[in-house]
């Protein structure tokens, strides 16, 4: 048999995927940003960027108070974090649920598609706009930072 006498070609493993690299870089960036926010209180340190929307209009955008909410969360003050920015507090658990769903489907070798498909953008934008309008109305003043 000729096939048995020939040496086997070396196995070439696939290079690490770009997605894995992006996940590692994003994770490192989130961890670094979290460390900065953890050690430097946004209420007392002025090097954090200001909200241009708030500076120009005086209204709170969906992200206003987000850094302070992250600081409060990192220090275990959940109710204060909710007061600073409820959207920033509630979005990570939603993303985590999506991550669990996504990972479960991958483990079960089911088709998963994209982690964040474009069809999620409009509902997320609608939630952000509704949240922004509500936190600028006096009745929902408890939503403003
Ligand atoms: Zn803002």
Short mmCIF file of N, CA and C and ligand atoms in Angstrom, two decimals:
data_model
loop_
_atom_site.label_atom_id
_atom_site.label_comp_id
_atom_site.label_asym_id
_atom_site.label_seq_id
_atom_site.Cartn_x
_atom_site.Cartn_y
_atom_site.Cartn_z
N UNK A 1 0.84 -1.18 0.00
CA UNK A 1 0.00 0.00 0.00
C UNK A 1 0.88 1.24 0.00
N UNK A 2 0.68 2.03 -0.97
CA UNK A 2 1.49 3.22 -1.11
C UNK A 2 1.13 4.26 -0.04
N UNK A 3 -0.14 4.36 0.33
CA UNK A 3 -0.55 5.37 1.29
C UNK A 3 0.10 5.17 2.65
N UNK A 4 0.35 3.91 3.03
CA UNK A 4 0.95 3.66 4.34
C UNK A 4 2.42 4.03 4.37
N UNK A 5 3.08 3.96 3.22
CA UNK A 5 4.51 4.25 3.21
C UNK A 5 4.80 5.74 3.19
N UNK A 6 3.85 6.53 2.78
CA UNK A 6 4.10 7.96 2.73
C UNK A 6 3.95 8.56 4.14
N UNK A 7 4.83 9.51 4.46
CA UNK A 7 4.69 10.15 5.77
C UNK A 7 3.44 11.02 5.82
N UNK A 8 2.89 11.06 6.99
CA UNK A 8 1.68 11.88 7.18
C UNK A 8 2.07 13.35 7.17
N UNK A 9 1.29 14.19 6.52
CA UNK A 9 1.59 15.62 6.58
C UNK A 9 1.36 16.14 8.00
N UNK A 10 2.12 17.14 8.36
CA UNK A 10 1.92 17.67 9.72
C UNK A 10 0.54 18.28 9.88
N UNK A 11 -0.02 18.08 11.05
CA UNK A 11 -1.33 18.66 11.31
C UNK A 11 -1.16 20.16 11.55
N UNK A 12 -1.95 20.88 10.87
CA UNK A 12 -1.91 22.34 11.03
C UNK A 12 -3.15 22.75 11.79
N UNK A 13 -2.93 23.28 12.95
CA UNK A 13 -4.08 23.70 13.74
C UNK A 13 -4.53 25.09 13.29
N UNK A 14 -5.79 25.34 13.46
CA UNK A 14 -6.34 26.63 13.06
C UNK A 14 -5.77 27.71 13.97
N UNK A 15 -5.50 28.88 13.41
CA UNK A 15 -5.02 29.97 14.26
C UNK A 15 -6.11 30.41 15.21
N UNK A 16 -5.72 31.03 16.31
CA UNK A 16 -6.74 31.53 17.24
C UNK A 16 -7.66 32.50 16.50
N UNK A 17 -8.93 32.42 16.83
CA UNK A 17 -9.88 33.24 16.09
C UNK A 17 -9.78 34.71 16.50
N UNK A 18 -10.20 35.55 15.60
CA UNK A 18 -10.21 36.98 15.87
C UNK A 18 -11.23 37.30 16.96
N UNK A 19 -12.29 36.51 17.03
CA UNK A 19 -13.31 36.72 18.06
C UNK A 19 -12.72 36.52 19.45
N UNK A 20 -11.92 35.45 19.61
CA UNK A 20 -11.30 35.21 20.92
C UNK A 20 -10.38 36.36 21.28
N UNK A 21 -9.62 36.84 20.33
CA UNK A 21 -8.74 37.98 20.58
C UNK A 21 -9.54 39.21 20.98
N UNK A 22 -10.63 39.45 20.25
CA UNK A 22 -11.47 40.62 20.56
C UNK A 22 -12.09 40.50 21.94
N UNK A 23 -12.50 39.29 22.33
CA UNK A 23 -13.10 39.08 23.66
C UNK A 23 -12.05 39.35 24.73
N UNK A 24 -10.82 38.88 24.50
CA UNK A 24 -9.75 39.10 25.48
C UNK A 24 -9.43 40.58 25.60
N UNK A 25 -9.33 41.28 24.48
CA UNK A 25 -9.02 42.72 24.51
C UNK A 25 -10.16 43.49 25.17
N UNK A 26 -11.40 43.14 24.83
CA UNK A 26 -12.54 43.83 25.43
C UNK A 26 -12.59 43.56 26.94
N UNK A 27 -12.33 42.32 27.32
CA UNK A 27 -12.32 41.99 28.75
C UNK A 27 -11.24 42.75 29.50
N UNK A 28 -10.06 42.85 28.91
CA UNK A 28 -8.98 43.61 29.55
C UNK A 28 -9.33 45.09 29.64
N UNK A 29 -9.97 45.62 28.59
CA UNK A 29 -10.36 47.03 28.62
C UNK A 29 -11.42 47.28 29.69
N UNK A 30 -12.41 46.38 29.79
CA UNK A 30 -13.45 46.53 30.82
C UNK A 30 -12.84 46.42 32.21
N UNK A 31 -11.93 45.47 32.39
CA UNK A 31 -11.31 45.30 33.71
C UNK A 31 -10.48 46.53 34.08
N UNK A 32 -9.76 47.07 33.10
CA UNK A 32 -8.95 48.27 33.36
C UNK A 32 -9.84 49.47 33.70
N UNK A 33 -10.89 49.65 32.91
CA UNK A 33 -11.80 50.76 33.18
C UNK A 33 -12.48 50.58 34.54
N UNK A 34 -12.83 49.35 34.85
CA UNK A 34 -13.44 49.08 36.16
C UNK A 34 -12.49 49.38 37.30
N UNK A 35 -11.21 49.07 37.11
CA UNK A 35 -10.22 49.36 38.15
C UNK A 35 -10.07 50.86 38.35
N UNK A 36 -10.06 51.61 37.25
CA UNK A 36 -9.95 53.08 37.37
C UNK A 36 -11.16 53.63 38.12
N UNK A 37 -12.35 53.18 37.73
CA UNK A 37 -13.56 53.68 38.39
C UNK A 37 -13.60 53.23 39.85
N UNK A 38 -13.12 52.03 40.12
CA UNK A 38 -13.13 51.54 41.50
C UNK A 38 -12.24 52.40 42.40
N UNK A 39 -11.07 52.75 41.92
CA UNK A 39 -10.10 53.45 42.77
C UNK A 39 -10.25 54.98 42.76
N UNK A 40 -10.93 55.52 41.76
CA UNK A 40 -11.07 56.98 41.66
C UNK A 40 -12.56 57.33 41.58
N UNK A 41 -13.09 57.83 42.66
CA UNK A 41 -14.51 58.17 42.76
C UNK A 41 -14.86 59.26 41.73
N UNK A 42 -15.81 59.00 40.84
CA UNK A 42 -16.18 60.02 39.83
C UNK A 42 -16.74 61.30 40.44
N UNK A 43 -17.26 61.22 41.66
CA UNK A 43 -17.81 62.42 42.31
C UNK A 43 -16.72 63.34 42.83
N UNK A 44 -15.53 62.81 43.05
CA UNK A 44 -14.47 63.63 43.63
C UNK A 44 -13.27 63.82 42.71
N UNK A 45 -13.20 63.06 41.64
CA UNK A 45 -12.08 63.19 40.69
C UNK A 45 -12.61 63.77 39.38
N UNK A 46 -11.96 64.80 38.92
CA UNK A 46 -12.48 65.54 37.77
C UNK A 46 -11.92 65.14 36.43
N UNK A 47 -11.19 64.04 36.35
CA UNK A 47 -10.60 63.69 35.05
C UNK A 47 -11.54 62.89 34.16
N UNK A 48 -12.72 62.54 34.67
CA UNK A 48 -13.67 61.79 33.84
C UNK A 48 -14.29 62.73 32.81
N UNK A 49 -14.61 62.23 31.63
CA UNK A 49 -15.21 63.12 30.62
C UNK A 49 -16.61 63.56 31.05
N UNK A 50 -16.94 64.79 30.70
CA UNK A 50 -18.28 65.29 31.03
C UNK A 50 -19.23 64.88 29.92
N UNK A 51 -20.52 64.92 30.21
CA UNK A 51 -21.54 64.58 29.22
C UNK A 51 -21.82 65.84 28.41
N UNK A 52 -21.52 65.77 27.13
CA UNK A 52 -21.74 66.94 26.27
C UNK A 52 -23.22 67.25 26.12
N UNK A 53 -24.04 66.21 26.06
CA UNK A 53 -25.48 66.42 25.94
C UNK A 53 -26.00 67.19 27.14
N UNK A 54 -25.57 66.80 28.33
CA UNK A 54 -26.01 67.48 29.56
C UNK A 54 -25.43 68.90 29.62
N UNK A 55 -24.18 69.04 29.17
CA UNK A 55 -23.56 70.37 29.19
C UNK A 55 -24.28 71.33 28.24
N UNK A 56 -24.74 70.82 27.11
CA UNK A 56 -25.38 71.68 26.12
C UNK A 56 -26.85 71.93 26.43
N UNK A 57 -27.56 70.92 26.93
CA UNK A 57 -29.00 71.05 27.08
C UNK A 57 -29.47 71.19 28.53
N UNK A 58 -28.65 70.70 29.47
CA UNK A 58 -29.09 70.67 30.85
C UNK A 58 -29.94 69.46 31.18
N UNK A 59 -30.24 68.65 30.17
CA UNK A 59 -31.04 67.43 30.38
C UNK A 59 -30.11 66.25 30.62
N UNK A 60 -30.65 65.21 31.22
CA UNK A 60 -29.89 64.00 31.45
C UNK A 60 -30.06 63.06 30.26
N UNK A 61 -28.95 62.60 29.73
CA UNK A 61 -29.00 61.60 28.66
C UNK A 61 -29.13 60.22 29.30
N UNK A 62 -29.30 59.16 28.51
CA UNK A 62 -29.41 57.83 29.11
C UNK A 62 -28.16 57.40 29.86
N UNK A 63 -27.02 58.01 29.56
CA UNK A 63 -25.78 57.60 30.22
C UNK A 63 -25.37 58.45 31.40
N UNK A 64 -26.05 59.58 31.60
CA UNK A 64 -25.68 60.46 32.71
C UNK A 64 -25.76 59.71 34.04
N UNK A 65 -24.72 59.86 34.81
CA UNK A 65 -24.65 59.17 36.10
C UNK A 65 -24.16 57.74 35.98
N UNK A 66 -23.83 57.32 34.78
CA UNK A 66 -23.41 55.93 34.57
C UNK A 66 -22.11 55.59 35.28
N UNK A 67 -21.15 56.50 35.22
CA UNK A 67 -19.86 56.23 35.87
C UNK A 67 -20.04 56.16 37.39
N UNK A 68 -20.85 57.08 37.91
CA UNK A 68 -21.11 57.04 39.36
C UNK A 68 -21.87 55.77 39.73
N UNK A 69 -22.77 55.31 38.84
CA UNK A 69 -23.50 54.07 39.11
C UNK A 69 -22.54 52.88 39.14
N UNK A 70 -21.59 52.86 38.22
CA UNK A 70 -20.60 51.77 38.21
C UNK A 70 -19.76 51.82 39.48
N UNK A 71 -19.37 53.04 39.88
CA UNK A 71 -18.60 53.19 41.12
C UNK A 71 -19.40 52.65 42.31
N UNK A 72 -20.67 53.03 42.38
CA UNK A 72 -21.51 52.56 43.49
C UNK A 72 -21.67 51.04 43.44
N UNK A 73 -21.86 50.50 42.25
CA UNK A 73 -22.00 49.04 42.13
C UNK A 73 -20.73 48.32 42.57
N UNK A 74 -19.59 48.85 42.14
CA UNK A 74 -18.32 48.20 42.49
C UNK A 74 -18.04 48.24 43.99
N UNK A 75 -18.69 49.20 44.68
CA UNK A 75 -18.52 49.28 46.13
C UNK A 75 -19.71 48.73 46.89
N UNK A 76 -20.60 48.03 46.18
CA UNK A 76 -21.70 47.31 46.83
C UNK A 76 -22.88 48.16 47.23
N UNK A 77 -23.00 49.36 46.68
CA UNK A 77 -24.13 50.24 47.01
C UNK A 77 -25.15 50.17 45.87
N UNK A 78 -25.95 49.12 45.89
CA UNK A 78 -26.86 48.85 44.78
C UNK A 78 -27.94 49.92 44.64
N UNK A 79 -28.54 50.35 45.74
CA UNK A 79 -29.63 51.33 45.65
C UNK A 79 -29.10 52.68 45.16
N UNK A 80 -27.91 53.04 45.58
CA UNK A 80 -27.31 54.29 45.08
C UNK A 80 -27.01 54.17 43.59
N UNK A 81 -26.55 53.01 43.17
CA UNK A 81 -26.28 52.79 41.74
C UNK A 81 -27.57 52.90 40.94
N UNK A 82 -28.66 52.35 41.46
CA UNK A 82 -29.94 52.47 40.77
C UNK A 82 -30.37 53.92 40.65
N UNK A 83 -30.13 54.70 41.70
CA UNK A 83 -30.51 56.10 41.64
C UNK A 83 -29.65 56.86 40.63
N UNK A 84 -28.35 56.55 40.58
CA UNK A 84 -27.47 57.26 39.64
C UNK A 84 -27.82 56.93 38.19
N UNK A 85 -28.02 55.67 37.87
CA UNK A 85 -28.40 55.31 36.50
C UNK A 85 -28.92 53.88 36.49
N UNK A 86 -30.24 53.75 36.47
CA UNK A 86 -30.86 52.43 36.50
C UNK A 86 -30.57 51.64 35.23
N UNK A 87 -30.44 52.35 34.12
CA UNK A 87 -30.18 51.64 32.86
C UNK A 87 -28.81 50.97 32.88
N UNK A 88 -27.83 51.66 33.39
CA UNK A 88 -26.48 51.10 33.48
C UNK A 88 -26.45 49.91 34.44
N UNK A 89 -27.29 49.96 35.45
CA UNK A 89 -27.34 48.87 36.42
C UNK A 89 -28.05 47.65 35.84
N UNK A 90 -29.10 47.89 35.05
CA UNK A 90 -29.93 46.77 34.58
C UNK A 90 -29.45 46.17 33.26
N UNK A 91 -28.67 46.88 32.49
CA UNK A 91 -28.22 46.33 31.21
C UNK A 91 -27.20 45.19 31.35
N UNK A 92 -26.23 45.28 32.24
CA UNK A 92 -25.29 44.15 32.35
C UNK A 92 -25.94 42.82 32.69
N UNK A 93 -26.93 42.76 33.61
CA UNK A 93 -27.58 41.46 33.82
C UNK A 93 -28.30 40.97 32.56
N UNK A 94 -28.89 41.89 31.80
CA UNK A 94 -29.53 41.48 30.55
C UNK A 94 -28.50 40.93 29.58
N UNK A 95 -27.35 41.60 29.49
CA UNK A 95 -26.28 41.10 28.61
C UNK A 95 -25.75 39.76 29.11
N UNK A 96 -25.69 39.60 30.44
CA UNK A 96 -25.22 38.33 30.99
C UNK A 96 -26.19 37.20 30.66
N UNK A 97 -27.49 37.50 30.74
CA UNK A 97 -28.48 36.48 30.36
C UNK A 97 -28.32 36.09 28.90
N UNK A 98 -28.10 37.09 28.07
CA UNK A 98 -27.87 36.81 26.64
C UNK A 98 -26.60 35.97 26.47
N UNK A 99 -25.58 36.27 27.25
CA UNK A 99 -24.33 35.50 27.19
C UNK A 99 -24.53 34.06 27.60
N UNK A 100 -25.32 33.84 28.65
CA UNK A 100 -25.60 32.46 29.09
C UNK A 100 -26.38 31.72 28.01
N UNK A 101 -27.38 32.39 27.44
CA UNK A 101 -28.16 31.78 26.36
C UNK A 101 -27.26 31.44 25.18
N UNK A 102 -26.40 32.38 24.83
CA UNK A 102 -25.49 32.22 23.70
C UNK A 102 -24.52 31.07 23.95
N UNK A 103 -23.93 31.03 25.15
CA UNK A 103 -22.96 29.98 25.47
C UNK A 103 -23.63 28.62 25.52
N UNK A 104 -24.85 28.57 26.05
CA UNK A 104 -25.56 27.29 26.12
C UNK A 104 -25.81 26.73 24.73
N UNK A 105 -26.23 27.60 23.82
CA UNK A 105 -26.47 27.13 22.45
C UNK A 105 -25.18 26.66 21.79
N UNK A 106 -24.09 27.36 22.07
CA UNK A 106 -22.80 26.94 21.48
C UNK A 106 -22.35 25.59 22.05
N UNK A 107 -22.55 25.42 23.35
CA UNK A 107 -22.15 24.15 23.98
C UNK A 107 -22.99 23.00 23.41
N UNK A 108 -24.26 23.27 23.13
CA UNK A 108 -25.14 22.25 22.58
C UNK A 108 -24.99 22.13 21.07
N UNK A 109 -24.04 22.87 20.49
CA UNK A 109 -23.77 22.84 19.04
C UNK A 109 -25.00 23.19 18.22
N UNK A 110 -25.75 24.15 18.71
CA UNK A 110 -26.90 24.66 17.97
C UNK A 110 -26.48 25.94 17.26
N UNK A 111 -27.11 26.27 16.15
CA UNK A 111 -26.75 27.55 15.48
C UNK A 111 -27.09 28.73 16.38
N UNK A 112 -26.15 29.66 16.48
CA UNK A 112 -26.33 30.76 17.41
C UNK A 112 -26.46 32.12 16.73
N UNK A 113 -25.88 32.29 15.58
CA UNK A 113 -25.92 33.60 14.94
C UNK A 113 -25.01 34.57 15.66
N UNK A 114 -25.36 35.84 15.63
CA UNK A 114 -24.53 36.87 16.25
C UNK A 114 -24.93 37.07 17.70
N UNK A 115 -23.95 37.49 18.51
CA UNK A 115 -24.24 37.77 19.92
C UNK A 115 -25.18 38.94 20.05
N UNK A 116 -24.96 39.96 19.24
CA UNK A 116 -25.80 41.16 19.30
C UNK A 116 -26.25 41.49 17.88
N UNK A 117 -27.30 40.82 17.39
CA UNK A 117 -27.75 41.09 16.03
C UNK A 117 -28.35 42.49 15.89
N UNK A 118 -28.40 42.95 14.66
CA UNK A 118 -28.88 44.31 14.40
C UNK A 118 -30.31 44.51 14.85
N UNK A 119 -31.09 43.44 14.87
CA UNK A 119 -32.50 43.60 15.27
C UNK A 119 -32.64 43.99 16.74
N UNK A 120 -31.58 43.88 17.52
CA UNK A 120 -31.62 44.30 18.92
C UNK A 120 -31.43 45.80 19.08
N UNK A 121 -30.92 46.45 18.03
CA UNK A 121 -30.58 47.87 18.17
C UNK A 121 -31.81 48.75 18.38
N UNK A 122 -32.86 48.52 17.61
CA UNK A 122 -34.04 49.40 17.71
C UNK A 122 -34.72 49.28 19.08
N UNK A 123 -34.95 48.06 19.58
CA UNK A 123 -35.53 48.00 20.94
C UNK A 123 -34.62 48.63 21.99
N UNK A 124 -33.31 48.44 21.87
CA UNK A 124 -32.39 49.04 22.83
C UNK A 124 -32.42 50.56 22.73
N UNK A 125 -32.46 51.06 21.51
CA UNK A 125 -32.56 52.51 21.32
C UNK A 125 -33.87 53.05 21.88
N UNK A 126 -34.96 52.31 21.66
CA UNK A 126 -36.26 52.74 22.19
C UNK A 126 -36.23 52.78 23.72
N UNK A 127 -35.63 51.78 24.34
CA UNK A 127 -35.53 51.76 25.80
C UNK A 127 -34.70 52.95 26.28
N UNK A 128 -33.60 53.23 25.59
CA UNK A 128 -32.74 54.34 25.98
C UNK A 128 -33.47 55.67 25.85
N UNK A 129 -34.21 55.85 24.76
CA UNK A 129 -34.94 57.11 24.56
C UNK A 129 -36.05 57.26 25.61
N UNK A 130 -36.78 56.19 25.85
CA UNK A 130 -37.85 56.25 26.87
C UNK A 130 -37.24 56.56 28.24
N UNK A 131 -36.13 55.92 28.54
CA UNK A 131 -35.46 56.17 29.82
C UNK A 131 -35.00 57.63 29.91
N UNK A 132 -34.47 58.15 28.80
CA UNK A 132 -34.01 59.54 28.80
C UNK A 132 -35.18 60.50 29.01
N UNK A 133 -36.28 60.27 28.33
CA UNK A 133 -37.43 61.15 28.48
C UNK A 133 -37.95 61.08 29.92
N UNK A 134 -38.06 59.86 30.44
CA UNK A 134 -38.61 59.70 31.79
C UNK A 134 -37.74 60.39 32.83
N UNK A 135 -36.43 60.28 32.71
CA UNK A 135 -35.58 60.85 33.77
C UNK A 135 -35.49 62.37 33.70
N UNK A 136 -36.04 62.96 32.64
CA UNK A 136 -36.06 64.42 32.54
C UNK A 136 -37.45 65.00 32.85
N UNK A 137 -38.40 64.14 33.17
CA UNK A 137 -39.74 64.58 33.54
C UNK A 137 -39.79 64.62 35.07
N UNK A 138 -40.33 65.73 35.63
CA UNK A 138 -40.32 65.85 37.10
C UNK A 138 -40.98 64.70 37.84
N UNK A 139 -42.00 64.08 37.23
CA UNK A 139 -42.69 62.96 37.91
C UNK A 139 -41.72 61.80 38.18
N UNK A 140 -40.78 61.61 37.25
CA UNK A 140 -39.81 60.52 37.38
C UNK A 140 -38.44 61.04 37.80
N UNK A 141 -38.45 62.05 38.64
CA UNK A 141 -37.19 62.66 39.07
C UNK A 141 -36.29 61.66 39.79
N UNK A 142 -36.90 60.61 40.34
CA UNK A 142 -36.07 59.61 41.03
C UNK A 142 -35.14 58.86 40.07
N UNK A 143 -35.39 58.97 38.75
CA UNK A 143 -34.53 58.31 37.77
C UNK A 143 -33.33 59.18 37.37
N UNK A 144 -33.35 60.46 37.76
CA UNK A 144 -32.23 61.33 37.38
C UNK A 144 -31.13 61.27 38.44
N UNK A 145 -29.90 61.39 38.01
CA UNK A 145 -28.81 61.27 38.98
C UNK A 145 -28.74 62.46 39.92
ZN1 LIG B 1 -25.30 62.38 29.81
#
